[in-house]
mmCIF file of C-alpha atoms in Angstrom:
data_model
loop_
_atom_site.group_PDB
_atom_site.id
_atom_site.type_symbol
_atom_site.label_atom_id
_atom_site.label_comp_id
_atom_site.label_asym_id
_atom_site.label_seq_id
_atom_site.Cartn_x
_atom_site.Cartn_y
_atom_site.Cartn_z
ATOM 1 C CA UNK A 8 6.609 71.022 4.367
ATOM 2 C CA UNK A 9 7.623 68.566 1.925
ATOM 3 C CA UNK A 10 6.670 69.147 -1.478
ATOM 4 C CA UNK A 11 5.865 67.466 -4.561
ATOM 5 C CA UNK A 12 4.657 66.704 -8.153
ATOM 6 C CA UNK A 13 1.727 64.547 -9.110
ATOM 7 C CA UNK A 14 0.973 63.586 -12.704
ATOM 8 C CA UNK A 15 -1.936 61.872 -14.575
ATOM 9 C CA UNK A 16 0.766 61.103 -17.552
ATOM 10 C CA UNK A 17 -0.866 63.356 -19.958
ATOM 11 C CA UNK A 18 -0.113 62.509 -23.884
ATOM 12 C CA UNK A 19 -1.960 65.959 -24.671
ATOM 13 C CA UNK A 20 0.020 69.514 -24.762
ATOM 14 C CA UNK A 21 -2.375 71.767 -25.954
ATOM 15 C CA UNK A 22 -3.179 71.093 -29.400
ATOM 16 C CA UNK A 23 -0.205 68.646 -29.924
ATOM 17 C CA UNK A 24 -0.534 65.174 -29.382
ATOM 18 C CA UNK A 25 2.888 63.361 -28.335
ATOM 19 C CA UNK A 26 3.141 59.905 -29.211
ATOM 20 C CA UNK A 27 2.436 57.474 -26.131
ATOM 21 C CA UNK A 28 6.241 56.594 -26.272
ATOM 22 C CA UNK A 29 7.574 60.048 -26.092
ATOM 23 C CA UNK A 30 4.896 61.245 -23.463
ATOM 24 C CA UNK A 31 6.332 58.371 -21.338
ATOM 25 C CA UNK A 32 9.726 59.194 -21.733
ATOM 26 C CA UNK A 33 9.386 62.886 -21.045
ATOM 27 C CA UNK A 34 7.308 62.210 -17.600
ATOM 28 C CA UNK A 35 10.275 59.891 -16.846
ATOM 29 C CA UNK A 36 12.846 62.495 -17.272
ATOM 30 C CA UNK A 37 10.594 64.909 -15.136
ATOM 31 C CA UNK A 38 10.730 62.519 -12.510
ATOM 32 C CA UNK A 39 14.560 62.266 -12.742
ATOM 33 C CA UNK A 40 14.851 66.249 -12.522
ATOM 34 C CA UNK A 41 12.248 66.427 -9.563
ATOM 35 C CA UNK A 42 14.719 64.090 -7.814
ATOM 36 C CA UNK A 43 17.921 66.376 -8.510
ATOM 37 C CA UNK A 44 16.189 69.400 -8.030
ATOM 38 C CA UNK A 45 15.288 68.079 -4.425
ATOM 39 C CA UNK A 46 11.714 67.465 -4.382
ATOM 40 C CA UNK A 47 10.376 65.323 -1.895
ATOM 41 C CA UNK A 48 7.920 63.214 -3.591
ATOM 42 C CA UNK A 49 6.476 62.362 -7.392
ATOM 43 C CA UNK A 50 2.723 61.087 -7.683
ATOM 44 C CA UNK A 51 1.247 59.120 -10.303
ATOM 45 C CA UNK A 52 -2.318 59.020 -10.929
ATOM 46 C CA UNK A 53 -4.666 56.165 -12.359
ATOM 47 C CA UNK A 54 -7.306 56.823 -15.379
ATOM 48 C CA UNK A 55 -8.334 54.473 -17.803
ATOM 49 C CA UNK A 56 -8.852 57.023 -20.776
ATOM 50 C CA UNK A 57 -7.155 57.385 -24.068
ATOM 51 C CA UNK A 58 -5.417 61.030 -23.278
ATOM 52 C CA UNK A 59 -3.599 59.765 -20.441
ATOM 53 C CA UNK A 60 -0.843 57.103 -19.922
ATOM 54 C CA UNK A 61 -1.566 56.382 -16.177
ATOM 55 C CA UNK A 62 -3.621 53.180 -16.264
ATOM 56 C CA UNK A 63 -0.574 51.163 -14.443
ATOM 57 C CA UNK A 64 1.055 53.620 -12.032
ATOM 58 C CA UNK A 65 3.277 51.227 -9.947
ATOM 59 C CA UNK A 66 4.819 50.071 -13.509
ATOM 60 C CA UNK A 67 5.942 53.793 -14.294
ATOM 61 C CA UNK A 68 7.088 54.351 -10.957
ATOM 62 C CA UNK A 69 9.076 51.321 -10.619
ATOM 63 C CA UNK A 70 10.799 52.637 -13.994
ATOM 64 C CA UNK A 71 11.272 56.161 -12.413
ATOM 65 C CA UNK A 72 12.865 54.311 -9.022
ATOM 66 C CA UNK A 73 15.533 52.719 -11.666
ATOM 67 C CA UNK A 74 16.450 56.315 -12.650
ATOM 68 C CA UNK A 75 16.277 57.890 -9.251
ATOM 69 C CA UNK A 76 17.873 57.948 -6.341
ATOM 70 C CA UNK A 77 16.041 59.902 -3.261
ATOM 71 C CA UNK A 78 12.673 60.981 -4.237
ATOM 72 C CA UNK A 79 9.774 59.172 -2.994
ATOM 73 C CA UNK A 80 7.379 57.483 -5.236
ATOM 74 C CA UNK A 81 3.833 57.278 -4.670
ATOM 75 C CA UNK A 82 0.127 56.898 -6.286
ATOM 76 C CA UNK A 83 -2.054 59.716 -6.875
ATOM 77 C CA UNK A 84 -4.187 58.110 -6.225
ATOM 78 C CA UNK A 85 -4.460 54.441 -6.746
ATOM 79 C CA UNK A 86 -8.203 53.671 -7.139
ATOM 80 C CA UNK A 87 -8.551 51.147 -4.552
ATOM 81 C CA UNK A 88 -12.548 50.588 -4.798
ATOM 82 C CA UNK A 89 -11.754 48.531 -8.437
ATOM 83 C CA UNK A 90 -8.568 46.840 -7.393
ATOM 84 C CA UNK A 91 -8.004 43.929 -5.366
ATOM 85 C CA UNK A 92 -5.958 45.022 -2.470
ATOM 86 C CA UNK A 93 -3.495 42.101 -2.688
ATOM 87 C CA UNK A 94 -2.406 43.287 -6.038
ATOM 88 C CA UNK A 95 -2.177 46.839 -4.979
ATOM 89 C CA UNK A 96 -0.050 45.801 -1.805
ATOM 90 C CA UNK A 97 2.145 43.245 -4.011
ATOM 91 C CA UNK A 98 2.711 45.984 -6.691
ATOM 92 C CA UNK A 99 3.695 48.516 -4.377
ATOM 93 C CA UNK A 100 5.700 46.484 -1.950
ATOM 94 C CA UNK A 101 7.722 45.369 -5.301
ATOM 95 C CA UNK A 102 8.017 49.062 -5.953
ATOM 96 C CA UNK A 103 9.315 49.635 -2.459
ATOM 97 C CA UNK A 104 12.017 47.079 -2.565
ATOM 98 C CA UNK A 105 13.066 48.495 -6.351
ATOM 99 C CA UNK A 106 13.097 51.959 -4.553
ATOM 100 C CA UNK A 107 14.987 50.653 -1.620
ATOM 101 C CA UNK A 108 12.057 52.072 0.703
ATOM 102 C CA UNK A 109 10.677 54.812 -1.107
ATOM 103 C CA UNK A 110 7.227 53.752 -2.082
ATOM 104 C CA UNK A 111 3.872 55.172 -1.002
ATOM 105 C CA UNK A 112 0.180 54.511 -1.513
ATOM 106 C CA UNK A 113 -1.991 57.294 -1.589
ATOM 107 C CA UNK A 114 -5.356 55.482 -2.050
ATOM 108 C CA UNK A 115 -9.202 56.643 -3.041
ATOM 109 C CA UNK A 116 -12.290 55.966 -4.447
ATOM 110 C CA UNK A 117 -11.703 57.753 -7.965
ATOM 111 C CA UNK A 118 -13.110 61.014 -9.056
ATOM 112 C CA UNK A 119 -13.140 59.555 -12.371
ATOM 113 C CA UNK A 120 -15.284 56.380 -12.744
ATOM 114 C CA UNK A 121 -14.218 54.814 -15.835
ATOM 115 C CA UNK A 122 -12.661 51.876 -13.722
ATOM 116 C CA UNK A 123 -16.204 50.383 -12.722
ATOM 117 C CA UNK A 124 -17.713 49.187 -15.950
ATOM 118 C CA UNK A 125 -14.058 48.461 -16.949
ATOM 119 C CA UNK A 126 -13.267 46.066 -14.100
ATOM 120 C CA UNK A 127 -17.189 44.993 -13.687
ATOM 121 C CA UNK A 128 -17.993 46.911 -10.589
ATOM 122 C CA UNK A 129 -21.198 48.808 -9.607
ATOM 123 C CA UNK A 130 -21.428 52.598 -9.083
ATOM 124 C CA UNK A 131 -23.951 51.671 -6.376
ATOM 125 C CA UNK A 132 -21.215 50.036 -4.207
ATOM 126 C CA UNK A 133 -18.912 53.366 -4.692
ATOM 127 C CA UNK A 134 -18.385 53.631 -0.981
ATOM 128 C CA UNK A 135 -18.797 49.879 0.225
ATOM 129 C CA UNK A 136 -16.627 48.721 -1.975
ATOM 130 C CA UNK A 137 -14.057 51.449 -1.136
ATOM 131 C CA UNK A 138 -14.542 50.403 3.084
ATOM 132 C CA UNK A 139 -14.365 47.104 2.478
ATOM 133 C CA UNK A 140 -11.249 47.155 0.669
ATOM 134 C CA UNK A 141 -9.212 49.785 2.544
ATOM 135 C CA UNK A 142 -10.001 46.958 5.593
ATOM 136 C CA UNK A 143 -8.045 44.485 3.818
ATOM 137 C CA UNK A 144 -5.290 46.588 2.448
ATOM 138 C CA UNK A 145 -4.576 47.542 5.917
ATOM 139 C CA UNK A 146 -4.514 43.815 7.078
ATOM 140 C CA UNK A 147 -2.176 42.913 3.981
ATOM 141 C CA UNK A 148 -0.042 45.659 4.983
ATOM 142 C CA UNK A 149 -0.048 45.115 8.935
ATOM 143 C CA UNK A 150 0.095 41.341 8.760
ATOM 144 C CA UNK A 151 1.777 38.971 6.687
ATOM 145 C CA UNK A 152 -0.810 36.137 7.164
ATOM 146 C CA UNK A 153 -3.762 37.079 6.696
ATOM 147 C CA UNK A 154 -7.481 35.927 7.944
ATOM 148 C CA UNK A 155 -10.608 38.297 6.291
ATOM 149 C CA UNK A 156 -13.812 38.011 4.832
ATOM 150 C CA UNK A 157 -15.981 40.491 2.975
ATOM 151 C CA UNK A 158 -18.620 40.745 0.081
ATOM 152 C CA UNK A 159 -16.668 42.192 -2.796
ATOM 153 C CA UNK A 160 -13.758 39.380 -3.062
ATOM 154 C CA UNK A 161 -13.128 35.846 -2.334
ATOM 155 C CA UNK A 162 -12.185 35.519 1.889
ATOM 156 C CA UNK A 163 -8.515 34.917 2.958
ATOM 157 C CA UNK A 164 -7.674 31.942 5.231
ATOM 158 C CA UNK A 165 -4.517 32.471 7.093
ATOM 159 C CA UNK A 166 -3.097 33.009 3.743
ATOM 160 C CA UNK A 167 0.346 35.251 3.061
ATOM 161 C CA UNK A 168 0.884 37.861 1.052
ATOM 162 C CA UNK A 169 4.437 38.229 -0.708
ATOM 163 C CA UNK A 170 6.904 40.119 -1.383
ATOM 164 C CA UNK A 171 6.741 42.217 1.804
ATOM 165 C CA UNK A 172 7.625 45.817 1.220
ATOM 166 C CA UNK A 173 11.048 46.792 2.671
ATOM 167 C CA UNK A 174 9.606 49.632 4.848
ATOM 168 C CA UNK A 175 8.077 47.889 8.090
ATOM 169 C CA UNK A 176 4.948 49.764 7.333
ATOM 170 C CA UNK A 177 4.312 50.833 4.281
ATOM 171 C CA UNK A 178 2.902 54.221 4.286
ATOM 172 C CA UNK A 179 -0.746 54.268 3.185
ATOM 173 C CA UNK A 180 -2.213 57.947 2.539
ATOM 174 C CA UNK A 181 -6.200 58.184 2.313
ATOM 175 C CA UNK A 182 -7.179 60.736 -0.915
ATOM 176 C CA UNK A 183 -10.009 62.534 0.033
ATOM 177 C CA UNK A 184 -12.483 65.266 -1.858
ATOM 178 C CA UNK A 185 -15.047 67.355 -0.179
ATOM 179 C CA UNK A 186 -17.117 64.368 1.426
ATOM 180 C CA UNK A 187 -17.003 64.113 5.903
ATOM 181 C CA UNK A 188 -17.167 60.641 5.849
ATOM 182 C CA UNK A 189 -13.956 60.546 3.980
ATOM 183 C CA UNK A 190 -12.269 62.420 6.275
ATOM 184 C CA UNK A 191 -13.585 61.356 9.556
ATOM 185 C CA UNK A 192 -12.875 57.874 8.295
ATOM 186 C CA UNK A 193 -9.096 58.695 7.620
ATOM 187 C CA UNK A 194 -8.716 60.280 11.217
ATOM 188 C CA UNK A 195 -10.601 57.142 12.907
ATOM 189 C CA UNK A 196 -7.894 54.814 10.791
ATOM 190 C CA UNK A 197 -4.771 57.274 11.929
ATOM 191 C CA UNK A 198 -3.919 57.431 7.956
ATOM 192 C CA UNK A 199 -2.139 60.216 6.730
ATOM 193 C CA UNK A 200 -4.553 62.549 4.849
ATOM 194 C CA UNK A 201 -4.068 63.803 0.925
ATOM 195 C CA UNK A 202 -7.000 66.476 0.091
ATOM 196 C CA UNK A 203 -7.504 67.112 -3.692
ATOM 197 C CA UNK A 204 -8.557 70.813 -3.921
ATOM 198 C CA UNK A 205 -9.287 72.064 -7.359
ATOM 199 C CA UNK A 206 -11.327 74.848 -7.069
ATOM 200 C CA UNK A 207 -12.859 77.820 -5.097
ATOM 201 C CA UNK A 208 -10.998 79.131 -1.954
ATOM 202 C CA UNK A 209 -8.660 76.649 0.049
ATOM 203 C CA UNK A 210 -9.563 77.646 3.625
ATOM 204 C CA UNK A 211 -13.264 76.366 2.969
ATOM 205 C CA UNK A 212 -11.487 72.889 3.469
ATOM 206 C CA UNK A 213 -10.467 73.963 7.091
ATOM 207 C CA UNK A 214 -13.810 72.214 8.822
ATOM 208 C CA UNK A 215 -13.275 68.740 7.309
ATOM 209 C CA UNK A 216 -9.680 68.950 8.136
ATOM 210 C CA UNK A 217 -10.691 69.604 11.581
ATOM 211 C CA UNK A 218 -12.939 66.602 11.613
ATOM 212 C CA UNK A 219 -10.076 64.420 10.730
ATOM 213 C CA UNK A 220 -7.624 65.601 13.339
ATOM 214 C CA UNK A 221 -10.905 65.637 15.706
ATOM 215 C CA UNK A 222 -11.415 61.973 14.792
ATOM 216 C CA UNK A 223 -7.881 60.880 14.961
ATOM 217 C CA UNK A 224 -7.285 62.187 18.477
ATOM 218 C CA UNK A 225 -10.880 60.280 19.620
ATOM 219 C CA UNK A 226 -9.152 57.381 18.210
ATOM 220 C CA UNK A 227 -5.948 57.981 20.129
ATOM 221 C CA UNK A 228 -3.512 58.678 17.448
ATOM 222 C CA UNK A 229 -0.983 61.270 18.278
ATOM 223 C CA UNK A 230 -0.897 64.768 15.991
ATOM 224 C CA UNK A 231 2.428 63.528 14.621
ATOM 225 C CA UNK A 232 0.482 60.700 13.111
ATOM 226 C CA UNK A 233 -2.192 62.635 11.561
ATOM 227 C CA UNK A 234 -0.328 64.214 8.666
ATOM 228 C CA UNK A 235 -2.544 66.560 6.078
ATOM 229 C CA UNK A 236 -1.189 66.699 2.532
ATOM 230 C CA UNK A 237 -2.861 69.082 -0.156
ATOM 231 C CA UNK A 238 -2.966 68.541 -4.077
ATOM 232 C CA UNK A 239 -3.805 71.038 -6.015
ATOM 233 C CA UNK A 240 -3.223 72.593 -9.835
ATOM 234 C CA UNK A 241 -0.317 74.880 -9.891
ATOM 235 C CA UNK A 242 2.939 76.404 -12.045
ATOM 236 C CA UNK A 243 6.105 77.956 -11.099
ATOM 237 C CA UNK A 244 7.307 80.349 -13.560
ATOM 238 C CA UNK A 245 10.368 83.338 -13.469
ATOM 239 C CA UNK A 246 7.130 85.870 -12.538
ATOM 240 C CA UNK A 247 3.278 85.758 -12.445
ATOM 241 C CA UNK A 248 3.326 87.496 -15.784
ATOM 242 C CA UNK A 249 4.954 85.019 -17.112
ATOM 243 C CA UNK A 250 3.141 82.179 -15.603
ATOM 244 C CA UNK A 251 -0.516 83.202 -15.978
ATOM 245 C CA UNK A 252 0.851 83.878 -19.963
ATOM 246 C CA UNK A 253 1.874 80.303 -20.085
ATOM 247 C CA UNK A 254 -0.722 78.404 -17.862
ATOM 248 C CA UNK A 255 -4.053 80.197 -18.183
ATOM 249 C CA UNK A 256 -4.861 78.963 -22.055
ATOM 250 C CA UNK A 257 -4.513 75.640 -21.368
ATOM 251 C CA UNK A 258 -5.773 75.767 -17.734
ATOM 252 C CA UNK A 259 -9.325 77.412 -19.718
ATOM 253 C CA UNK A 260 -9.535 74.838 -22.315
ATOM 254 C CA UNK A 261 -9.263 71.988 -20.297
ATOM 255 C CA UNK A 262 -11.462 73.297 -17.341
ATOM 256 C CA UNK A 263 -14.066 74.265 -19.577
ATOM 257 C CA UNK A 264 -14.061 71.153 -21.675
ATOM 258 C CA UNK A 265 -14.098 69.040 -18.473
ATOM 259 C CA UNK A 266 -16.995 71.590 -17.087
ATOM 260 C CA UNK A 267 -19.278 70.679 -20.236
ATOM 261 C CA UNK A 268 -19.183 67.081 -19.178
ATOM 262 C CA UNK A 269 -19.550 67.197 -15.616
ATOM 263 C CA UNK A 270 -22.032 70.361 -15.362
ATOM 264 C CA UNK A 271 -19.102 73.044 -13.968
ATOM 265 C CA UNK A 272 -19.774 76.473 -15.690
ATOM 266 C CA UNK A 273 -16.883 77.832 -17.985
ATOM 267 C CA UNK A 274 -13.533 79.291 -17.064
ATOM 268 C CA UNK A 275 -13.561 82.851 -17.323
ATOM 269 C CA UNK A 276 -10.841 85.549 -16.820
ATOM 270 C CA UNK A 277 -12.172 86.709 -13.954
ATOM 271 C CA UNK A 278 -12.799 83.548 -12.104
ATOM 272 C CA UNK A 279 -9.211 82.602 -13.114
ATOM 273 C CA UNK A 280 -8.022 85.991 -11.324
ATOM 274 C CA UNK A 281 -9.763 84.663 -7.726
ATOM 275 C CA UNK A 282 -8.354 81.534 -8.464
ATOM 276 C CA UNK A 283 -4.802 83.120 -8.360
ATOM 277 C CA UNK A 284 -5.611 85.597 -5.708
ATOM 278 C CA UNK A 285 -4.282 85.312 -2.196
ATOM 279 C CA UNK A 286 -7.400 83.148 -1.014
ATOM 280 C CA UNK A 287 -7.928 80.973 -4.326
ATOM 281 C CA UNK A 288 -7.127 77.302 -4.844
ATOM 282 C CA UNK A 289 -4.398 77.883 -7.689
ATOM 283 C CA UNK A 290 -0.829 77.922 -6.693
ATOM 284 C CA UNK A 291 0.557 80.191 -9.313
ATOM 285 C CA UNK A 292 3.490 82.672 -9.948
ATOM 286 C CA UNK A 293 6.690 83.248 -9.141
ATOM 287 C CA UNK A 294 8.682 81.684 -6.830
ATOM 288 C CA UNK A 295 8.375 84.405 -4.096
ATOM 289 C CA UNK A 296 4.583 84.405 -4.518
ATOM 290 C CA UNK A 297 4.315 80.304 -4.564
ATOM 291 C CA UNK A 298 5.965 80.142 -1.478
ATOM 292 C CA UNK A 299 3.943 82.754 0.370
ATOM 293 C CA UNK A 300 0.838 81.413 -0.997
ATOM 294 C CA UNK A 301 1.599 77.770 -0.096
ATOM 295 C CA UNK A 302 2.543 78.897 3.807
ATOM 296 C CA UNK A 303 -0.972 81.007 3.600
ATOM 297 C CA UNK A 304 -2.819 77.797 2.689
ATOM 298 C CA UNK A 305 -1.016 75.813 5.358
ATOM 299 C CA UNK A 306 -2.192 78.476 7.994
ATOM 300 C CA UNK A 307 -5.593 78.499 6.341
ATOM 301 C CA UNK A 308 -5.814 74.812 7.153
ATOM 302 C CA UNK A 309 -4.294 74.348 10.497
ATOM 303 C CA UNK A 310 -0.601 73.095 9.005
ATOM 304 C CA UNK A 311 0.102 71.235 5.970
ATOM 305 C CA UNK A 312 2.766 68.472 5.813
ATOM 306 C CA UNK A 313 2.617 67.744 2.144
ATOM 307 C CA UNK A 314 1.542 69.888 -1.011
ATOM 308 C CA UNK A 315 1.987 68.675 -4.358
ATOM 309 C CA UNK A 316 1.475 70.305 -7.560
ATOM 310 C CA UNK A 317 -0.826 69.065 -10.268
ATOM 311 C CA UNK A 318 0.281 70.976 -13.719
ATOM 312 C CA UNK A 319 1.009 68.917 -16.645
ATOM 313 C CA UNK A 320 -2.858 69.440 -17.221
ATOM 314 C CA UNK A 321 -3.005 73.052 -18.680
ATOM 315 C CA UNK A 322 -1.011 72.587 -22.176
ATOM 316 C CA UNK A 323 1.993 73.134 -20.797
ATOM 317 C CA UNK A 324 4.894 71.571 -22.782
ATOM 318 C CA UNK A 325 7.848 69.792 -21.255
ATOM 319 C CA UNK A 326 10.665 72.167 -20.957
ATOM 320 C CA UNK A 327 7.897 74.280 -19.306
ATOM 321 C CA UNK A 328 7.352 71.865 -16.929
ATOM 322 C CA UNK A 329 10.950 71.205 -16.288
ATOM 323 C CA UNK A 330 11.947 74.460 -15.850
ATOM 324 C CA UNK A 331 8.851 74.961 -13.173
ATOM 325 C CA UNK A 332 10.115 71.555 -11.516
ATOM 326 C CA UNK A 333 13.790 73.363 -11.182
ATOM 327 C CA UNK A 334 12.416 76.683 -9.955
ATOM 328 C CA UNK A 335 10.177 74.785 -7.422
ATOM 329 C CA UNK A 336 13.799 72.577 -6.219
ATOM 330 C CA UNK A 337 16.128 75.537 -6.482
ATOM 331 C CA UNK A 338 13.696 78.612 -5.268
ATOM 332 C CA UNK A 339 10.743 77.763 -3.678
ATOM 333 C CA UNK A 340 11.675 74.842 -1.333
ATOM 334 C CA UNK A 341 14.870 77.009 -0.070
ATOM 335 C CA UNK A 342 12.049 79.835 0.326
ATOM 336 C CA UNK A 343 9.937 77.558 2.268
ATOM 337 C CA UNK A 344 13.052 76.049 4.703
ATOM 338 C CA UNK A 345 13.519 79.990 6.017
#
């Protein structure tokens, strides 16, 4: 199982707001430490809100590429529905050249919708936009000269797209939430799947992952081509007591605030206890507990090829995040390899 980190480039640590310059520098330092600690991948999300600095993820990843040697660098996710597929490919092909073949693209429709009015798109076209733009992005990835037409973008007639990525087939993952159609789409296209599970019990997604694999087999893809990734909140400390003490206050504050915006109930200690339990989604604790939970999650979903921690949205400070990344590299990954 590959292990990585996903970040939304938050400039907020609890009640302490960093300057954007300091927050960005600290983020780049965390990517360097993740590289040195032996993590496999670091992803940057895409948001267009005041509290996040990730509106241009490829730019952040390019800066990280110049400071790192082996870690793969990915979007997490790029909101393809409100982006031009030509520019998405060009940005990540350029990143691939800078990083010498370490770029990946995880694309999705976006659970945060602020980019739709910002770039002049209609939410009523939420799925149609993504379907059409994914089709174009895959054609650009696979063909140097592109002939294509659609509803939401001017047609292309035997037009080349440059630069070309160093990797002959730039990895494109499909980021999904809980929509069966999205899982089936990824399988039918033979794309690796990145499942964002942020609440409840991870095992409830097993039928959807099975649907992905069934659609992939029906389309003629081998099991090796049908990779499954899992993205969930988590945090590693020296032990469970320390992890809970450091993680819970910020997590409860953030998710209660988000709940007011999106209609979720507030976080309580009882609900949190269930989430960090054996079947709950939060991957929290000491290295041994975290490794055991990752194995349980993998077994529950029929095998997970990649897991990425989302941990910089719970009021944790830079030093705590650095220590967690080092524990993941020095303790959790060796335990998983055993």
